Short mmCIF file of C-alpha atoms in Angstrom, two decimals:
data_model
loop_
_atom_site.label_atom_id
_atom_site.label_comp_id
_atom_site.label_asym_id
_atom_site.label_seq_id
_atom_site.Cartn_x
_atom_site.Cartn_y
_atom_site.Cartn_z
CA MET A 1 -53.38 37.58 -49.86
CA PRO A 2 -54.10 36.24 -46.05
CA ASN A 3 -50.99 37.93 -43.55
CA SER A 4 -49.75 34.49 -42.38
CA THR A 5 -49.13 33.31 -46.22
CA LEU A 6 -47.31 36.90 -46.68
CA ARG A 7 -45.06 36.52 -44.01
CA THR A 8 -44.49 32.61 -45.16
CA CYS A 9 -43.36 33.80 -48.50
CA LEU A 10 -41.31 36.85 -47.26
CA HIS A 11 -39.53 34.08 -44.88
CA ILE A 12 -38.78 31.98 -47.81
CA HIS A 13 -37.47 34.50 -50.17
CA VAL A 14 -35.24 35.53 -47.42
CA LEU A 15 -33.96 31.83 -46.72
CA GLY A 16 -33.21 31.49 -50.14
CA SER A 17 -31.20 34.56 -50.48
CA SER A 18 -29.07 33.46 -47.88
CA LEU A 19 -28.34 30.11 -48.92
CA GLY A 20 -27.59 31.51 -52.32
CA ARG A 21 -24.76 33.84 -50.95
CA CYS A 22 -23.72 30.87 -48.62
CA LEU A 23 -23.38 29.02 -51.37
CA LYS A 24 -21.46 31.47 -53.37
CA TRP A 25 -19.25 32.40 -50.68
CA GLY A 26 -18.28 28.61 -50.15
CA LEU A 27 -17.69 27.74 -53.17
CA LEU A 28 -15.45 30.93 -53.61
CA ALA A 29 -13.68 29.61 -50.65
CA ILE A 30 -13.09 26.39 -51.99
CA GLY A 31 -11.66 27.78 -55.29
CA LEU A 32 -9.04 29.89 -53.44
CA THR A 33 -8.13 27.13 -51.18
CA ILE A 34 -7.38 25.03 -54.15
CA PHE A 35 -5.85 27.65 -55.82
CA VAL A 36 -3.40 28.37 -52.27
CA THR A 37 -2.73 24.13 -52.50
CA GLN A 38 -1.68 24.52 -55.78
CA ALA A 39 0.44 27.55 -55.81
CA ALA A 40 2.36 25.53 -52.68
CA LYS A 41 2.63 22.71 -54.37
CA ALA A 42 4.22 24.82 -57.26
CA SER A 43 6.70 26.73 -55.23
CA VAL A 44 7.80 23.81 -53.56
CA ALA A 45 8.35 21.89 -57.00
CA GLN A 46 10.38 25.03 -58.64
CA ALA A 47 12.38 25.57 -55.34
CA ARG A 48 13.48 21.70 -55.39
CA ALA A 49 14.20 22.44 -59.25
CA GLU A 50 16.28 25.41 -58.36
CA TYR A 51 18.16 23.88 -55.54
CA ILE A 52 21.88 24.43 -56.08
CA VAL A 53 23.80 21.20 -55.19
CA SER A 54 27.42 21.46 -53.27
CA VAL A 55 29.75 19.31 -51.33
CA GLY A 56 28.25 17.03 -48.89
CA ASP A 57 25.33 16.16 -50.77
CA VAL A 58 24.40 12.61 -51.54
CA LEU A 59 22.91 12.01 -55.15
CA ASP A 60 20.38 9.20 -55.92
CA VAL A 61 21.06 8.29 -59.59
CA GLN A 62 18.99 5.87 -61.66
CA VAL A 63 18.46 4.38 -64.84
CA ALA A 64 14.87 2.82 -65.48
CA GLY A 65 15.09 -0.51 -66.31
CA VAL A 66 18.93 -1.23 -64.96
CA PRO A 67 18.83 -1.44 -61.13
CA GLU A 68 22.39 -2.29 -60.97
CA LEU A 69 23.38 1.25 -62.02
CA ARG A 70 21.47 2.52 -59.57
CA TYR A 71 23.96 4.46 -57.04
CA ARG A 72 23.90 6.77 -53.95
CA ALA A 73 26.97 9.40 -54.97
CA PRO A 74 27.97 11.79 -52.69
CA VAL A 75 29.70 14.99 -53.87
CA GLN A 76 33.00 14.74 -52.73
CA ILE A 77 35.16 17.62 -51.98
CA ASP A 78 36.07 18.46 -55.52
CA GLY A 79 32.54 18.98 -56.42
CA SER A 80 32.70 15.68 -58.42
CA ILE A 81 30.58 12.51 -57.89
CA ALA A 82 31.78 9.12 -59.18
CA LEU A 83 29.49 6.97 -61.14
CA PRO A 84 30.15 3.70 -63.52
CA LEU A 85 30.11 3.80 -67.02
CA VAL A 86 31.28 7.73 -66.77
CA GLY A 87 33.73 8.09 -63.58
CA MET A 88 34.44 10.97 -62.10
CA LEU A 89 31.60 13.95 -63.02
CA PRO A 90 32.02 17.72 -61.97
CA VAL A 91 28.49 18.60 -60.04
CA SER A 92 28.94 21.20 -57.76
CA GLY A 93 26.95 24.75 -58.24
CA LEU A 94 24.61 22.79 -60.63
CA THR A 95 20.74 22.26 -60.18
CA LEU A 96 19.45 18.71 -60.18
CA PRO A 97 17.95 19.38 -64.01
CA GLN A 98 21.09 20.48 -65.39
CA ILE A 99 23.11 17.37 -63.51
CA GLN A 100 20.46 14.98 -64.67
CA ALA A 101 20.95 16.53 -68.12
CA LYS A 102 24.70 16.08 -67.77
CA ILE A 103 24.73 12.48 -66.23
CA GLY A 104 22.23 11.70 -69.26
CA ALA A 105 24.41 12.90 -71.50
CA ALA A 106 27.08 11.18 -70.31
CA LEU A 107 25.29 8.04 -70.50
CA ALA A 108 23.76 8.11 -73.63
CA ARG A 109 24.68 5.38 -75.92
CA LYS A 110 26.65 3.68 -73.42
CA GLN A 111 26.19 -0.17 -73.35
CA PHE A 112 26.13 -2.05 -70.29
CA ARG A 113 26.01 -5.95 -69.74
CA GLN A 114 23.28 -7.20 -67.94
CA THR A 115 23.54 -10.90 -66.74
CA ALA A 116 19.90 -12.27 -67.08
CA PRO A 117 18.72 -15.43 -64.55
CA ASP A 118 19.74 -18.12 -67.05
CA GLY A 119 23.48 -16.66 -67.06
CA HIS A 120 22.99 -15.09 -70.38
CA GLU A 121 24.68 -11.61 -70.97
CA ASN A 122 22.33 -8.81 -72.49
CA ILE A 123 23.63 -5.42 -73.82
CA ILE A 124 21.64 -2.49 -72.75
CA VAL A 125 22.01 0.93 -74.40
CA ILE A 126 21.39 3.35 -72.23
CA ASP A 127 18.79 6.19 -73.44
CA ALA A 128 19.40 10.01 -71.67
CA ASN A 129 15.70 10.36 -71.13
CA GLU A 130 16.05 7.21 -68.80
CA VAL A 131 18.21 8.87 -66.61
CA THR A 132 16.83 10.20 -63.05
CA THR A 133 18.35 12.25 -60.66
CA THR A 134 17.20 13.11 -56.77
CA ILE A 135 18.60 14.33 -53.64
CA ALA A 136 18.94 11.09 -51.34
CA GLU A 137 20.45 13.27 -48.42
CA TYR A 138 20.79 16.69 -48.09
CA ARG A 139 24.25 18.00 -46.53
CA PRO A 140 23.79 18.47 -43.00
CA ILE A 141 23.30 21.40 -40.72
CA TYR A 142 24.95 22.08 -37.59
CA ILE A 143 24.52 23.90 -34.01
CA ASN A 144 27.03 24.99 -31.43
CA GLY A 145 27.01 27.38 -28.69
CA ASP A 146 24.73 27.28 -25.99
CA VAL A 147 22.50 24.55 -26.41
CA SER A 148 22.03 20.94 -24.44
CA LYS A 149 23.53 18.86 -27.55
CA PRO A 150 25.68 20.56 -30.12
CA GLY A 151 26.41 19.12 -33.13
CA GLU A 152 25.53 17.81 -36.42
CA TYR A 153 21.49 16.67 -37.67
CA PRO A 154 20.05 15.76 -40.77
CA TYR A 155 18.75 18.64 -42.75
CA ARG A 156 14.87 18.71 -43.48
CA PRO A 157 13.40 21.16 -46.21
CA GLY A 158 11.87 24.02 -43.88
CA THR A 159 13.64 23.61 -40.89
CA THR A 160 13.66 26.85 -39.01
CA ALA A 161 16.51 27.70 -36.20
CA ARG A 162 13.90 27.30 -33.40
CA GLN A 163 13.14 23.71 -34.46
CA LEU A 164 16.98 22.95 -35.07
CA ILE A 165 17.56 24.11 -30.91
CA ALA A 166 14.41 22.20 -30.05
CA VAL A 167 16.48 19.34 -31.54
CA ALA A 168 19.60 20.06 -29.70
CA GLY A 169 17.54 20.09 -26.54
CA GLY A 170 16.91 23.91 -25.77
CA TYR A 171 18.64 26.62 -25.00
CA ASP A 172 21.63 25.37 -22.01
CA ILE A 173 25.09 26.07 -20.33
CA MET A 174 25.21 23.71 -17.86
CA HIS A 175 25.19 20.71 -20.06
CA MET A 176 28.69 20.27 -19.04
CA ARG A 177 28.81 21.38 -15.37
CA MET A 178 29.32 17.78 -14.34
CA ASN A 179 32.27 17.24 -16.50
CA ASN A 180 35.48 18.81 -15.20
CA PRO A 181 36.78 21.08 -18.71
CA TYR A 182 40.50 20.01 -18.02
CA LEU A 183 39.78 16.14 -17.94
CA GLU A 184 37.44 16.76 -21.06
CA SER A 185 39.72 18.73 -22.84
CA VAL A 186 42.20 15.85 -22.43
CA ASP A 187 40.01 13.27 -24.16
CA LEU A 188 38.48 15.52 -26.73
CA ARG A 189 42.15 16.09 -27.89
CA SER A 190 43.05 12.56 -27.76
CA GLN A 191 40.31 11.70 -30.08
CA TYR A 192 40.74 14.47 -32.32
CA ALA A 193 44.41 13.34 -32.72
CA SER A 194 42.99 9.82 -33.70
CA LEU A 195 40.54 11.38 -36.24
CA TRP A 196 43.32 13.37 -37.97
CA THR A 197 45.49 10.31 -38.20
CA GLU A 198 42.28 8.29 -39.65
CA PHE A 199 41.97 11.42 -42.11
CA ALA A 200 45.33 11.00 -43.46
CA LYS A 201 44.73 7.50 -43.69
CA ARG A 202 41.46 7.85 -45.81
CA GLN A 203 43.13 10.50 -47.63
CA ALA A 204 45.83 8.38 -48.67
CA ASP A 205 43.44 5.51 -49.98
CA LEU A 206 41.95 8.29 -51.98
CA TRP A 207 44.80 9.18 -53.75
CA ARG A 208 45.79 5.58 -53.85
CA ILE A 209 42.51 4.63 -55.52
CA LYS A 210 42.64 7.44 -57.76
CA SER A 211 45.86 6.84 -59.08
CA GLU A 212 44.65 2.93 -59.80
CA LEU A 213 41.89 4.34 -62.21
CA GLY A 214 44.68 6.21 -63.84
CA ASP A 215 44.00 10.28 -63.63
CA GLY A 216 47.82 11.21 -63.03
CA SER A 217 47.60 11.30 -58.69
CA LYS A 218 50.69 10.19 -57.35
CA ILE A 219 51.03 9.23 -53.80
CA SER A 220 53.39 11.42 -51.71
CA PRO A 221 53.98 12.58 -48.38
CA THR A 222 53.34 16.50 -49.59
CA ILE A 223 49.57 15.78 -50.46
CA LEU A 224 49.12 15.65 -46.62
CA ASN A 225 51.16 18.50 -45.81
CA ASP A 226 48.54 20.10 -43.91
CA VAL A 227 47.22 17.23 -41.95
CA PRO A 228 48.14 18.22 -38.21
CA VAL A 229 49.69 14.75 -37.81
CA ALA A 230 53.59 13.35 -36.84
CA GLN A 231 55.49 13.30 -40.52
CA SER A 232 57.10 9.94 -39.26
CA THR A 233 53.24 8.73 -39.06
CA ILE A 234 52.39 10.47 -42.64
CA SER A 235 55.86 8.73 -44.09
CA ASP A 236 54.62 5.28 -43.01
CA ILE A 237 51.05 5.48 -44.39
CA VAL A 238 52.23 6.64 -47.60
CA ASN A 239 54.63 4.04 -47.94
CA ALA A 240 51.65 1.47 -47.28
CA GLU A 241 49.77 2.71 -49.75
CA LYS A 242 52.74 3.01 -52.01
CA GLU A 243 53.27 -0.72 -50.97
CA TYR A 244 49.96 -1.55 -51.40
CA LEU A 245 49.42 -0.06 -54.83
CA LYS A 246 52.51 -1.60 -56.15
CA THR A 247 50.75 -5.23 -54.78
CA ARG A 248 47.22 -4.87 -56.69
CA GLN A 249 49.11 -3.26 -59.77
CA GLY A 250 51.09 -6.52 -59.92
CA ASP A 251 48.36 -8.90 -59.31
CA TYR A 252 46.30 -7.05 -62.47
CA GLN A 253 49.06 -6.98 -64.65
CA ASN A 254 50.14 -10.94 -64.15
CA GLN A 255 46.20 -11.66 -64.59
CA LYS A 256 46.14 -9.33 -67.80
CA GLU A 257 49.33 -10.81 -69.45
CA PHE A 258 48.12 -14.19 -68.72
CA LEU A 259 44.79 -13.75 -70.63
CA GLN A 260 47.00 -12.27 -73.48
CA ARG A 261 49.24 -14.89 -73.60
CA GLY A 262 46.58 -17.50 -73.58
CA ILE A 263 44.82 -15.14 -76.72
CA ARG A 264 48.19 -14.99 -78.63
CA ASP A 265 48.66 -18.61 -78.45
CA ALA A 266 45.21 -19.24 -79.56
CA VAL A 267 45.85 -17.03 -81.99
CA ALA A 268 48.97 -19.09 -83.37
CA GLN A 269 47.07 -22.55 -83.10
CA VAL A 270 44.46 -20.65 -85.33
CA GLY A 271 46.73 -19.91 -87.77
CA VAL A 272 48.59 -23.48 -87.81
CA LEU A 273 45.07 -25.30 -87.63
CA THR A 274 43.82 -23.25 -90.48
CA ASP A 275 46.75 -24.16 -92.35
CA GLN A 276 46.09 -27.48 -91.56
CA GLN A 277 42.60 -27.21 -92.43
CA LYS A 278 43.61 -26.33 -96.20
CA GLN A 279 46.21 -28.95 -96.27
CA GLU A 280 43.31 -31.26 -95.14
CA GLU A 281 40.65 -30.50 -97.77
CA ALA A 282 43.33 -30.47 -100.67
CA GLY A 283 44.16 -34.03 -99.50
CA TYR A 284 40.26 -34.65 -99.65
CA GLN A 285 39.87 -33.38 -102.63
CA GLU A 286 42.79 -35.78 -104.15
CA ASP A 287 41.57 -38.55 -102.39
CA VAL A 288 37.84 -38.26 -103.92
CA ALA A 289 39.52 -37.68 -107.52
CA ASP A 290 41.30 -40.56 -107.14
CA LEU A 291 38.22 -42.87 -105.98
CA GLN A 292 36.12 -41.67 -108.93
CA LYS A 293 39.24 -42.41 -111.22
CA VAL A 294 39.18 -46.16 -109.42
CA ASN A 295 35.72 -46.54 -109.67
CA SER A 296 36.03 -45.92 -113.69
CA LEU A 297 38.64 -48.00 -113.88
CA PHE A 298 37.13 -50.79 -112.21
CA SER A 299 34.01 -50.49 -114.03
CA ARG A 300 36.09 -51.05 -117.12
CA GLY A 301 37.28 -54.00 -115.79
CA ALA A 302 40.97 -52.59 -115.72
CA LEU A 303 41.30 -52.80 -111.99
CA ILE A 304 40.44 -55.05 -108.99
CA SER A 305 38.22 -54.64 -106.30
CA PRO A 306 40.53 -54.41 -103.46
CA ARG A 307 41.99 -51.21 -105.08
CA VAL A 308 38.86 -49.53 -105.07
CA GLU A 309 38.01 -50.37 -101.35
CA GLU A 310 41.60 -49.05 -100.59
CA ALA A 311 40.60 -45.83 -102.65
CA ARG A 312 37.43 -45.57 -100.13
CA ARG A 313 39.00 -45.90 -97.29
CA ALA A 314 41.73 -43.14 -98.29
CA VAL A 315 38.63 -40.81 -98.82
CA LEU A 316 37.21 -41.69 -95.43
CA VAL A 317 40.42 -41.27 -93.83
CA SER A 318 41.00 -37.57 -95.35
CA ALA A 319 37.49 -36.83 -94.44
CA THR A 320 37.99 -37.90 -90.65
CA ARG A 321 40.85 -35.62 -90.23
CA LYS A 322 39.02 -32.80 -92.07
CA LEU A 323 36.21 -32.83 -89.91
CA GLN A 324 38.57 -33.27 -86.91
CA THR A 325 40.33 -30.32 -87.80
CA ASN A 326 37.47 -28.19 -88.24
CA ALA A 327 36.00 -29.35 -84.85
CA GLN A 328 39.65 -28.34 -83.23
CA LEU A 329 39.62 -25.04 -85.39
CA LEU A 330 36.19 -23.95 -84.11
CA LEU A 331 37.09 -25.19 -80.16
CA VAL A 332 40.23 -23.09 -80.78
CA LYS A 333 38.22 -20.08 -81.97
CA ARG A 334 35.50 -20.11 -78.89
CA GLN A 335 38.52 -20.46 -76.41
CA GLN A 336 40.27 -17.03 -77.99
CA GLU A 337 36.91 -15.48 -77.71
CA GLU A 338 36.05 -16.27 -74.19
CA LEU A 339 39.55 -15.32 -73.36
CA THR A 340 39.09 -12.04 -74.85
CA ARG A 341 35.78 -11.74 -73.08
CA LYS A 342 37.86 -12.68 -69.85
CA LEU A 343 40.03 -9.73 -70.72
CA GLN A 344 37.52 -7.33 -70.86
CA GLN A 345 35.61 -8.43 -68.01
CA LEU A 346 38.83 -8.26 -65.65
CA SER A 347 39.22 -4.50 -67.05
CA ASP A 348 35.71 -3.69 -66.44
CA GLN A 349 35.21 -5.02 -63.19
CA ARG A 350 38.36 -3.85 -61.85
CA LYS A 351 37.16 -0.56 -63.12
CA LEU A 352 33.82 -0.74 -60.80
CA GLY A 353 35.30 -2.35 -57.79
CA LEU A 354 37.75 0.86 -57.49
CA LEU A 355 34.45 3.13 -57.99
CA ARG A 356 32.98 1.55 -55.51
CA GLU A 357 35.61 1.76 -53.49
CA LEU A 358 36.62 5.59 -54.11
CA GLN A 359 32.93 6.14 -53.30
CA ASP A 360 33.07 4.30 -49.68
CA THR A 361 36.58 5.93 -49.06
CA SER A 362 34.96 9.16 -49.92
CA LEU A 363 31.93 8.99 -47.88
CA LYS A 364 34.05 8.03 -44.85
CA LEU A 365 36.44 11.27 -45.25
CA THR A 366 33.04 13.13 -45.27
CA GLU A 367 32.29 11.26 -41.59
CA ILE A 368 35.45 12.04 -40.28
CA ARG A 369 35.41 15.45 -41.34
CA GLN A 370 32.32 16.02 -39.79
CA LYS A 371 33.37 14.29 -36.95
CA LEU A 372 36.34 16.38 -36.42
CA GLN A 373 34.22 19.37 -37.08
CA GLY A 374 32.52 18.33 -34.12
CA VAL A 375 35.05 17.52 -32.12
CA GLY A 376 36.86 20.82 -32.84
CA GLU A 377 33.56 22.69 -31.65
CA LYS A 378 33.44 20.64 -28.35
CA LEU A 379 36.91 21.54 -27.63
CA GLN A 380 35.97 24.97 -28.20
CA TYR A 381 33.14 24.77 -25.66
CA THR A 382 35.39 23.23 -23.23
CA ALA A 383 37.25 26.67 -23.33
CA MET A 384 34.16 28.86 -22.80
CA VAL A 385 32.44 26.84 -20.10
CA ARG A 386 34.15 28.28 -17.21
CA SER A 387 33.80 32.01 -18.43
CA GLN A 388 30.11 31.59 -19.29
CA LEU A 389 29.52 30.03 -15.65
CA GLN A 390 31.33 33.07 -14.10
CA ARG A 391 29.76 35.60 -16.04
CA GLY A 392 26.20 34.45 -14.72
CA ALA A 393 22.81 32.75 -16.75
CA GLY A 394 21.03 35.13 -19.02
CA HIS A 395 17.87 34.13 -20.91
CA LYS A 396 18.23 36.33 -24.26
CA PRO A 397 19.68 34.45 -26.67
CA LYS A 398 21.57 35.75 -29.90
CA ILE A 399 21.62 33.00 -33.15
CA THR A 400 23.55 33.59 -35.93
CA ILE A 401 23.87 31.71 -39.04
CA ILE A 402 26.83 31.17 -41.09
CA ARG A 403 26.17 30.17 -44.63
CA LYS A 404 28.46 29.95 -47.38
CA GLY A 405 27.38 31.97 -50.62
CA GLU A 406 28.76 33.18 -54.01
CA LYS A 407 30.98 35.10 -51.86
CA GLY A 408 32.19 33.31 -49.37
CA GLN A 409 31.42 32.76 -45.70
CA GLN A 410 28.50 35.05 -44.60
CA ARG A 411 27.37 35.44 -40.78
CA ILE A 412 23.61 36.48 -40.61
CA ASP A 413 21.85 37.62 -37.67
CA ALA A 414 18.77 35.39 -37.38
CA GLY A 415 15.65 34.57 -35.23
CA GLY A 416 13.94 31.94 -34.02
CA ASP A 417 11.54 31.26 -37.43
CA THR A 418 14.31 32.00 -39.85
CA GLU A 419 14.19 28.79 -42.50
CA LEU A 420 17.57 27.33 -42.65
CA GLN A 421 19.58 25.77 -45.77
CA PRO A 422 21.70 22.54 -46.31
CA GLY A 423 25.04 23.34 -45.01
CA ASP A 424 24.11 26.11 -42.20
CA THR A 425 25.94 26.39 -39.14
CA VAL A 426 23.56 27.83 -36.20
CA GLU A 427 25.87 29.71 -33.39
CA VAL A 428 23.55 30.16 -30.42
CA ALA A 429 24.79 32.74 -27.52
CA LEU A 430 22.67 33.61 -24.53
CA ARG A 431 23.19 36.86 -23.55
CA TYR A 432 24.50 37.40 -20.35
CA GLN A 433 24.22 40.51 -17.80
CA ASP A 434 26.42 40.97 -14.84
CA GLY A 435 24.86 39.84 -11.71
CA PRO A 436 24.28 42.70 -9.01
CA LYS A 437 26.99 44.13 -7.19
CA VAL A 438 27.45 43.30 -3.70
CA PRO A 439 28.54 45.83 -0.98
CA SER A 440 32.07 45.74 0.34
CA ASP A 441 32.37 45.19 3.97
#
């Protein structure tokens, strides 16, 4: 074999081996990438399934095929959510699959009246498997201390302390230097007092709504003992809610009694018309028998034709009266059914309206609590500004995460890459160093 031919064969052999190894390692890398991606997706899905719902989260509850029953239900301060057809349902401390199963069990075999485009009502029986529950909004996270924009921020899965600090404008103790801390404190205290008054009003609204729903709650000034608002203001708020409750209940009771009275009248009319129907039927049968007797006598020549005509007219009149009585009886029964349906609708619509009002009030209370926390932190910050500025600027931050766990509040020393959880409060403090000593004169 010539040398050139031998070299060519060796080159092809080596090239083929290299391509084989490259292909092998390439396929292995692709397989490893797919495995890592699937593992990451499974990890995220597992984390979502194990997430513990708590106060401040907002759930999105849906029923397949019934868009009217889709609700954004915030988890209230008592750890429960308000849902139509179910009412109050405790969910705090549970995972999403547990909550979904709980809501599905509560809605199973419930009947919902759905109005079709043509105005007819369809009754839908809910299946537990048709209920889905997801997190619409996680409870927010908070940051305070030496950042440009302390306050509340929406939680996004995977957010780290460094990312939150970046969103809050970065490290800064100078952001309030242009404001007079004393004047700022006066404005904040006024805002703080106004928010507490609004909180007391919304809290009284909440108790009034629960009282209307019939959960045994009573409106009393004692429910607002912990609210730092003047007692006279609390009494005015409670008295106003009592009067409003009394008016609402009186109006509902009047509508209910009006419909009940109509139903009773319809029942009485049905009884009268039923007796009349029996009498008309008996009279009709008698007239028919008389006509048959007259016709028999007339056929034998024992009676003249006017008597036959008179008997026929009597049968016609009896039949007409009977038909009129039957028609009137059907009309009254239909009116009775309509009044009964309206009475049921009155109760259902009132309950749905109260549940929506309860949901809106709970959301307002949550917003006010968040604002109170923000203003309270600003008040604390104004007290810290002067001392911080006098101590001089440093650059080494101390990050502390305040997290509510099973054993209560926990303070966790953290770094910039520490991943946050819903409801966390991040405290940022720049570590200051005393400036160099100045020689005395």
